[in-house]
Amino acid sequence: MLRRTEMQPNSRIYVAGHRGLVGSALWREFQRTGFENLIGRSHAELDLLDAAAVQRFYAREQPDYVFVAAARVGGILANHTRPAQFIYENLQIQNNLIHGAWQTGVKKLLFLGSSCIYPRLSPQPMKEEHLLTGPLETTNQWYAIAKIAGVKMCQAYRRQYGCDFISVMPTNVYGLRDNFDLDSSHVLPALIRKFHEAKVSGAPSVTCWGTGQPRREFLFGDDLARACVFLMEHYSGEEPINVGYGSDVTIRELAELVGRVIGYEGSIEWDTTKPDGTPRKLLDSSRLFALGWKPRIDLETGVRLTYEDFLSRCTDKPAAKA
Ligand code: GFB
């Protein structure tokens, strides 16, 4: 449903997870467009696992709009090896934030899910109606189940209490303030770090995980932030809405692109003892695109921007760029 929600420059906007990849992009977008009453809390200031603390925070701050960008996230290995943390923390964080938003009378809430909520072998590209039509990918089923519960929470509060809570399903997101830790990161920041370090050390090869054959769609964090603001203002409905770039690449193609951007001249090896995960995860974003939104940052530009961010935040000395 198309419905204009007016967020005013002085609206009280709470970005949960404002220091993360998506939350910090939202924060920048609001600052850029002149919003004056942004609310953010670091983990040290507010533990989102603590229901009573979240209730007190809501009661004190009385936000008008809430963006749920706080979550336990990670790449394929972190999801696979820390299932309890992924299911518990995500359920707890979103329960506290969604339930608290209802208690406080928040005008509108946007919940961020993930494309991994769709079945492992979903038809491609994946449409919103494919949700819960088949078994999940096993490596991230714990995270996916939590995110599906978040979608259902928003639907349930909308049905029973009339809350304007919407769910947005982004594809694989990357960008500024990404996590470059090799044990917990997603593929794109991991490859940036691996290729950079191989270039600096003169290593003859870089080892990537899996077969390189899975296909993934990548969306730059600032594009996702713009899409979230757009949907907060233009979408109100029970169904989740997909946010993708519109096309995908193989992991091998991604590795070649990252190597080229960084200027690495060695070879690429594949460690097939590591999981591939789901074979393909391309979202059908036609509902969003039909509302008039389009991404702006193509993959190569996004990789360059993310590499610059990595060089400035995570290294002492920038390597000479290609
Ligand atoms: O991004 P990624 O960790 O997660 O991995 P998913 C994507 C693909 O890249 C997999 C391969 O096929 C990996 O095997 N890959 C190659 C690598 N080299 C590397 C590497 O050095 N590091 C990493 N991390 N991958 C996640 C889910 O799935 O996607 C989350 O686990 C979430 O729950 C997220 O949904 C968006 O795309 O497979």
Tab-separated table of C-alpha atoms and ligand atoms in Angstrom:
chain	number	residue	atom	x	y	z
A	1	MET	CA	0.000	0.000	0.000
A	2	LEU	CA	1.289	3.444	-0.872
A	3	ARG	CA	0.838	5.800	2.053
A	4	ARG	CA	2.841	8.937	2.710
A	5	THR	CA	4.258	9.098	6.235
A	6	GLU	CA	5.638	12.533	7.031
A	7	MET	CA	8.811	12.331	9.068
A	8	GLN	CA	9.470	15.959	10.070
A	9	PRO	CA	12.965	17.400	10.579
A	10	ASN	CA	12.188	17.562	14.318
A	11	SER	CA	10.636	14.054	14.544
A	12	ARG	CA	12.210	11.889	17.218
A	13	ILE	CA	13.898	9.106	15.247
A	14	TYR	CA	15.504	6.183	17.059
A	15	VAL	CA	18.052	4.185	15.058
A	16	ALA	CA	18.702	0.975	16.986
A	17	GLY	CA	22.193	-0.227	16.057
A	18	HIS	CA	23.344	3.224	14.910
A	19	ARG	CA	27.018	2.272	15.011
A	20	GLY	CA	26.687	-0.759	12.756
A	21	LEU	CA	26.936	-0.994	8.980
A	22	VAL	CA	23.258	-0.291	8.258
A	23	GLY	CA	22.497	1.852	11.307
A	24	SER	CA	25.434	4.188	10.697
A	25	ALA	CA	24.365	4.562	7.056
A	26	LEU	CA	20.864	5.493	8.259
A	27	TRP	CA	22.351	7.981	10.688
A	28	ARG	CA	24.424	9.619	7.922
A	29	GLU	CA	21.382	9.766	5.648
A	30	PHE	CA	19.275	11.503	8.316
A	31	GLN	CA	22.066	13.957	9.107
A	32	ARG	CA	22.563	14.672	5.411
A	33	THR	CA	18.867	15.404	4.940
A	34	GLY	CA	18.511	17.692	7.976
A	35	PHE	CA	16.876	15.607	10.715
A	36	GLU	CA	17.615	17.148	14.097
A	37	ASN	CA	16.304	14.743	16.720
A	38	LEU	CA	18.178	11.526	16.111
A	39	ILE	CA	18.356	9.051	18.983
A	40	GLY	CA	21.106	6.418	19.215
A	41	ARG	CA	22.559	4.369	22.054
A	42	SER	CA	25.782	2.396	22.075
A	43	HIS	CA	25.786	-1.118	23.504
A	44	ALA	CA	27.465	0.206	26.658
A	45	GLU	CA	24.670	2.753	27.114
A	46	LEU	CA	21.743	0.396	26.449
A	47	ASP	CA	21.784	-3.404	26.428
A	48	LEU	CA	19.047	-4.349	23.969
A	49	LEU	CA	18.890	-7.858	25.486
A	50	ASP	CA	17.579	-6.300	28.697
A	51	ALA	CA	13.790	-5.876	28.373
A	52	ALA	CA	13.432	-3.632	31.427
A	53	ALA	CA	16.242	-1.341	30.268
A	54	VAL	CA	14.668	-1.064	26.806
A	55	GLN	CA	11.286	-0.228	28.372
A	56	ARG	CA	12.840	2.508	30.502
A	57	PHE	CA	14.671	3.885	27.471
A	58	TYR	CA	11.456	4.017	25.402
A	59	ALA	CA	9.500	5.638	28.236
A	60	ARG	CA	12.139	8.336	28.632
A	61	GLU	CA	12.890	9.051	24.978
A	62	GLN	CA	9.385	8.623	23.432
A	63	PRO	CA	10.579	8.171	19.841
A	64	ASP	CA	8.133	8.837	16.990
A	65	TYR	CA	9.861	6.512	14.515
A	66	VAL	CA	12.022	3.439	15.103
A	67	PHE	CA	14.446	1.717	12.726
A	68	VAL	CA	15.422	-1.763	13.982
A	69	ALA	CA	18.953	-2.047	12.559
A	70	ALA	CA	20.358	-3.712	15.696
A	71	ALA	CA	21.057	-7.430	15.370
A	72	ARG	CA	23.638	-10.131	15.920
A	73	VAL	CA	24.964	-10.497	12.370
A	74	GLY	CA	27.820	-12.297	10.697
A	75	GLY	CA	28.957	-14.279	7.718
A	76	ILE	CA	28.464	-17.908	6.916
A	77	LEU	CA	31.006	-19.254	9.424
A	78	ALA	CA	29.812	-17.166	12.364
A	79	ASN	CA	26.213	-18.178	11.662
A	80	HIS	CA	27.212	-21.821	11.435
A	81	THR	CA	29.372	-21.979	14.550
A	82	ARG	CA	27.449	-19.704	16.945
A	83	PRO	CA	23.810	-20.779	16.404
A	84	ALA	CA	22.696	-20.142	19.994
A	85	GLN	CA	23.892	-16.538	19.966
A	86	PHE	CA	22.305	-15.882	16.583
A	87	ILE	CA	18.883	-17.197	17.543
A	88	TYR	CA	18.749	-15.974	21.149
A	89	GLU	CA	20.154	-12.490	20.724
A	90	ASN	CA	18.162	-11.684	17.616
A	91	LEU	CA	14.874	-12.894	19.102
A	92	GLN	CA	15.521	-10.994	22.308
A	93	ILE	CA	16.617	-7.726	20.659
A	94	GLN	CA	13.693	-7.600	18.258
A	95	ASN	CA	11.130	-8.690	20.885
A	96	ASN	CA	12.258	-5.908	23.175
A	97	LEU	CA	12.328	-3.267	20.447
A	98	ILE	CA	9.041	-4.221	18.759
A	99	HIS	CA	7.047	-4.835	21.947
A	100	GLY	CA	8.450	-1.674	23.544
A	101	ALA	CA	7.507	0.368	20.457
A	102	TRP	CA	3.899	-0.772	20.845
A	103	GLN	CA	3.889	-0.018	24.590
A	104	THR	CA	5.224	3.502	23.992
A	105	GLY	CA	2.909	4.292	21.080
A	106	VAL	CA	5.620	4.725	18.438
A	107	LYS	CA	4.054	6.105	15.223
A	108	LYS	CA	5.861	3.723	12.893
A	109	LEU	CA	8.585	1.071	13.093
A	110	LEU	CA	10.743	-0.473	10.376
A	111	PHE	CA	12.193	-3.928	11.044
A	112	LEU	CA	15.200	-5.084	9.040
A	113	GLY	CA	15.244	-8.772	8.155
A	114	SER	CA	17.430	-10.590	5.644
A	115	SER	CA	17.173	-12.392	2.318
A	116	CYS	CA	18.127	-15.616	4.141
A	117	ILE	CA	14.534	-15.859	5.437
A	118	TYR	CA	13.576	-17.352	2.060
A	119	PRO	CA	13.862	-21.102	1.379
A	120	ARG	CA	17.286	-22.415	0.378
A	121	LEU	CA	16.013	-23.542	-3.009
A	122	SER	CA	13.490	-20.792	-3.537
A	123	PRO	CA	12.673	-19.942	-7.164
A	124	GLN	CA	14.941	-17.097	-8.348
A	125	PRO	CA	14.614	-14.196	-8.123
A	126	MET	CA	12.951	-14.572	-4.723
A	127	LYS	CA	9.613	-12.864	-4.257
A	128	GLU	CA	8.045	-11.821	-0.971
A	129	GLU	CA	5.416	-14.548	-1.317
A	130	HIS	CA	8.098	-17.259	-1.280
A	131	LEU	CA	8.459	-16.832	2.488
A	132	LEU	CA	7.778	-20.108	4.360
A	133	THR	CA	7.318	-22.201	1.239
A	134	GLY	CA	10.292	-24.561	1.782
A	135	PRO	CA	13.215	-25.608	4.027
A	136	LEU	CA	15.840	-23.013	4.991
A	137	GLU	CA	19.576	-23.032	4.258
A	138	THR	CA	21.095	-24.921	7.189
A	139	THR	CA	24.163	-22.710	7.808
A	140	ASN	CA	22.048	-19.722	8.800
A	141	GLN	CA	18.707	-21.258	9.781
A	142	TRP	CA	19.008	-19.933	13.350
A	143	TYR	CA	19.368	-16.351	12.196
A	144	ALA	CA	16.675	-16.868	9.556
A	145	ILE	CA	14.161	-18.253	12.064
A	146	ALA	CA	14.730	-15.256	14.330
A	147	LYS	CA	14.262	-12.843	11.431
A	148	ILE	CA	11.102	-14.660	10.297
A	149	ALA	CA	9.795	-14.286	13.854
A	150	GLY	CA	10.488	-10.539	13.577
A	151	VAL	CA	8.450	-10.316	10.374
A	152	LYS	CA	5.624	-12.190	12.102
A	153	MET	CA	5.855	-9.935	15.185
A	154	CYS	CA	5.333	-6.883	12.989
A	155	GLN	CA	2.377	-8.538	11.262
A	156	ALA	CA	0.848	-9.641	14.580
A	157	TYR	CA	1.129	-6.209	16.215
A	158	ARG	CA	-0.317	-4.645	13.066
A	159	ARG	CA	-3.298	-7.053	13.144
A	160	GLN	CA	-4.049	-7.027	16.861
A	161	TYR	CA	-3.070	-3.487	17.878
A	162	GLY	CA	-3.154	-1.594	14.577
A	163	CYS	CA	0.553	-0.690	14.812
A	164	ASP	CA	2.156	0.654	11.625
A	165	PHE	CA	5.119	-1.758	11.763
A	166	ILE	CA	6.751	-2.769	8.469
A	167	SER	CA	9.446	-5.316	7.535
A	168	VAL	CA	12.187	-4.805	4.986
A	169	MET	CA	14.272	-7.693	3.578
A	170	PRO	CA	17.670	-6.552	2.340
A	171	THR	CA	19.967	-8.671	0.230
A	172	ASN	CA	23.659	-9.111	1.253
A	173	VAL	CA	24.739	-5.663	2.453
A	174	TYR	CA	28.298	-4.281	2.533
A	175	GLY	CA	29.940	-0.885	2.843
A	176	LEU	CA	31.297	1.741	5.213
A	177	ARG	CA	31.898	0.558	8.794
A	178	ASP	CA	31.751	-3.050	7.631
A	179	ASN	CA	33.159	-5.855	9.787
A	180	PHE	CA	36.579	-6.934	8.462
A	181	ASP	CA	37.212	-9.661	11.032
A	182	LEU	CA	37.916	-12.810	9.039
A	183	ASP	CA	36.140	-15.193	11.440
A	184	SER	CA	32.865	-13.297	11.617
A	185	SER	CA	32.632	-11.127	8.502
A	186	HIS	CA	30.627	-11.528	5.334
A	187	VAL	CA	32.381	-12.391	2.122
A	188	LEU	CA	32.936	-8.940	0.626
A	189	PRO	CA	34.784	-7.298	3.540
A	190	ALA	CA	36.655	-10.585	4.113
A	191	LEU	CA	37.939	-10.551	0.537
A	192	ILE	CA	38.962	-6.889	0.784
A	193	ARG	CA	41.069	-7.687	3.817
A	194	LYS	CA	42.522	-10.893	2.375
A	195	PHE	CA	43.516	-9.335	-0.959
A	196	HIS	CA	44.906	-6.220	0.726
A	197	GLU	CA	47.049	-8.231	3.133
A	198	ALA	CA	48.250	-10.519	0.328
A	199	LYS	CA	49.229	-7.493	-1.731
A	200	VAL	CA	51.099	-5.865	1.157
A	201	SER	CA	52.936	-9.083	2.097
A	202	GLY	CA	53.558	-10.148	-1.501
A	203	ALA	CA	51.786	-13.498	-0.965
A	204	PRO	CA	51.544	-15.574	-4.165
A	205	SER	CA	47.894	-16.546	-3.633
A	206	VAL	CA	44.720	-15.713	-1.708
A	207	THR	CA	42.527	-18.489	-0.339
A	208	CYS	CA	38.783	-17.970	-0.563
A	209	TRP	CA	36.124	-20.232	0.894
A	210	GLY	CA	33.945	-22.778	-0.858
A	211	THR	CA	33.834	-23.417	-4.596
A	212	GLY	CA	33.358	-19.829	-5.737
A	213	GLN	CA	30.227	-20.918	-7.603
A	214	PRO	CA	27.432	-19.588	-5.344
A	215	ARG	CA	25.799	-16.418	-6.585
A	216	ARG	CA	25.154	-13.426	-4.339
A	217	GLU	CA	23.544	-10.032	-4.802
A	218	PHE	CA	25.277	-7.117	-3.058
A	219	LEU	CA	23.788	-3.803	-1.960
A	220	PHE	CA	25.839	-0.878	-0.649
A	221	GLY	CA	24.828	0.149	2.899
A	222	ASP	CA	24.076	3.774	1.967
A	223	ASP	CA	21.676	2.563	-0.733
A	224	LEU	CA	19.912	0.366	1.827
A	225	ALA	CA	19.636	3.347	4.186
A	226	ARG	CA	18.011	5.435	1.458
A	227	ALA	CA	15.622	2.568	0.714
A	228	CYS	CA	14.646	2.288	4.391
A	229	VAL	CA	13.874	6.006	4.643
A	230	PHE	CA	11.928	5.776	1.378
A	231	LEU	CA	9.900	2.798	2.638
A	232	MET	CA	9.257	4.412	6.010
A	233	GLU	CA	7.707	7.283	4.077
A	234	HIS	CA	5.987	5.408	1.267
A	235	TYR	CA	5.108	1.874	2.349
A	236	SER	CA	2.646	0.597	4.876
A	237	GLY	CA	1.639	-3.033	4.661
A	238	GLU	CA	1.737	-6.422	6.289
A	239	GLU	CA	3.921	-8.097	3.672
A	240	PRO	CA	7.694	-7.743	3.960
A	241	ILE	CA	9.269	-5.836	1.093
A	242	ASN	CA	12.524	-6.838	-0.624
A	243	VAL	CA	15.447	-4.437	-1.057
A	244	GLY	CA	18.025	-5.652	-3.554
A	245	TYR	CA	20.377	-4.321	-6.185
A	246	GLY	CA	18.705	-6.189	-9.039
A	247	SER	CA	21.505	-8.465	-10.258
A	248	ASP	CA	24.017	-10.900	-8.768
A	249	VAL	CA	27.543	-12.249	-9.384
A	250	THR	CA	29.348	-15.476	-8.554
A	251	ILE	CA	31.698	-15.423	-5.574
A	252	ARG	CA	34.509	-16.111	-8.070
A	253	GLU	CA	33.554	-12.995	-10.047
A	254	LEU	CA	33.445	-11.017	-6.807
A	255	ALA	CA	36.921	-12.248	-5.843
A	256	GLU	CA	38.277	-11.243	-9.255
A	257	LEU	CA	36.687	-7.799	-8.939
A	258	VAL	CA	38.092	-7.228	-5.438
A	259	GLY	CA	41.539	-8.400	-6.599
A	260	ARG	CA	41.392	-5.975	-9.537
A	261	VAL	CA	40.263	-2.996	-7.416
A	262	ILE	CA	43.021	-3.649	-4.886
A	263	GLY	CA	45.616	-4.314	-7.554
A	264	TYR	CA	46.552	-7.822	-6.442
A	265	GLU	CA	48.370	-9.840	-9.085
A	266	GLY	CA	48.671	-13.288	-7.491
A	267	SER	CA	46.332	-16.246	-7.909
A	268	ILE	CA	43.090	-17.245	-6.176
A	269	GLU	CA	42.669	-20.626	-4.483
A	270	TRP	CA	39.459	-22.179	-3.196
A	271	ASP	CA	39.180	-24.003	0.134
A	272	THR	CA	36.307	-26.400	-0.517
A	273	THR	CA	36.308	-27.645	3.084
A	274	LYS	CA	34.485	-24.378	3.864
A	275	PRO	CA	30.710	-24.196	3.208
A	276	ASP	CA	29.198	-22.634	0.089
A	277	GLY	CA	25.882	-21.898	1.748
A	278	THR	CA	22.830	-21.356	-0.359
A	279	PRO	CA	23.541	-21.664	-4.115
A	280	ARG	CA	21.786	-18.436	-5.090
A	281	LYS	CA	20.100	-15.593	-3.275
A	282	LEU	CA	18.806	-12.989	-5.729
A	283	LEU	CA	15.869	-10.904	-4.555
A	284	ASP	CA	13.001	-9.884	-6.741
A	285	SER	CA	12.816	-6.201	-5.755
A	286	SER	CA	10.225	-5.263	-8.358
A	287	ARG	CA	7.678	-4.147	-5.761
A	288	LEU	CA	10.154	-1.622	-4.376
A	289	PHE	CA	11.374	-0.547	-7.807
A	290	ALA	CA	7.740	-0.043	-8.907
A	291	LEU	CA	7.290	2.432	-6.031
A	292	GLY	CA	10.022	4.544	-7.628
A	293	TRP	CA	13.202	3.650	-5.703
A	294	LYS	CA	16.451	2.536	-7.369
A	295	PRO	CA	19.973	1.822	-6.024
A	296	ARG	CA	22.726	4.301	-6.963
A	297	ILE	CA	26.014	2.582	-6.111
A	298	ASP	CA	27.165	-0.168	-8.493
A	299	LEU	CA	29.268	-3.037	-7.176
A	300	GLU	CA	32.653	-1.815	-8.411
A	301	THR	CA	32.109	1.690	-7.003
A	302	GLY	CA	30.915	0.162	-3.724
A	303	VAL	CA	33.981	-2.088	-3.479
A	304	ARG	CA	36.242	0.942	-4.049
A	305	LEU	CA	34.455	2.955	-1.346
A	306	THR	CA	34.573	0.039	1.081
A	307	TYR	CA	38.283	-0.486	0.401
A	308	GLU	CA	38.962	3.201	1.117
A	309	ASP	CA	37.045	2.860	4.388
A	310	PHE	CA	39.077	-0.241	5.265
A	311	LEU	CA	42.343	1.583	4.519
A	312	SER	CA	41.401	4.571	6.651
A	313	ARG	CA	39.972	2.673	9.618
A	314	CYS	CA	41.749	-0.671	9.754
A	315	THR	CA	45.320	-0.174	8.555
A	316	ASP	CA	48.258	1.983	9.614
A	317	LYS	CA	49.620	2.630	6.180
A	318	PRO	CA	47.431	2.696	3.042
A	319	ALA	CA	48.794	0.391	0.323
A	320	ALA	CA	49.380	2.191	-2.969
A	321	LYS	CA	46.169	1.897	-4.912
A	322	ALA	CA	45.945	0.287	-8.316
B	1	GFB	O1	28.816	-13.548	2.916
B	1	GFB	P1	28.868	-14.921	3.436
B	1	GFB	O2	29.681	-15.169	4.647
B	1	GFB	O3	27.425	-15.465	3.791
B	1	GFB	O4	29.411	-15.910	2.300
B	1	GFB	P2	26.095	-15.966	3.028
B	1	GFB	C1	28.959	-15.860	0.976
B	1	GFB	C2	29.739	-16.834	0.116
B	1	GFB	O5	31.090	-16.384	0.007
B	1	GFB	C3	29.809	-18.266	0.641
B	1	GFB	C4	31.984	-17.469	0.243
B	1	GFB	O6	29.678	-19.150	-0.447
B	1	GFB	C5	31.214	-18.333	1.248
B	1	GFB	O7	31.734	-19.661	1.286
B	1	GFB	N1	33.285	-16.973	0.708
B	1	GFB	C6	34.461	-17.070	0.031
B	1	GFB	C7	33.560	-16.372	1.889
B	1	GFB	N2	35.470	-16.598	0.744
B	1	GFB	C8	34.944	-16.150	1.915
B	1	GFB	C9	35.527	-15.535	3.069
B	1	GFB	O8	36.732	-15.312	3.174
B	1	GFB	N3	34.660	-15.169	4.053
B	1	GFB	C10	33.304	-15.393	3.976
B	1	GFB	N4	32.515	-15.003	4.981
B	1	GFB	N5	32.745	-16.012	2.901
B	1	GFB	C11	25.023	-14.959	5.120
B	1	GFB	C12	24.236	-15.520	6.257
B	1	GFB	O9	25.083	-15.965	4.206
B	1	GFB	O10	24.392	-13.875	4.479
B	1	GFB	C13	23.695	-14.477	7.129
B	1	GFB	O11	25.015	-16.470	6.937
B	1	GFB	C14	23.060	-13.343	6.369
B	1	GFB	O12	22.781	-15.047	8.000
B	1	GFB	C15	23.972	-12.840	5.294
B	1	GFB	O13	21.855	-13.761	5.800
B	1	GFB	C16	23.359	-11.758	4.461
B	1	GFB	O14	25.679	-15.018	1.953
B	1	GFB	O15	26.253	-17.384	2.581
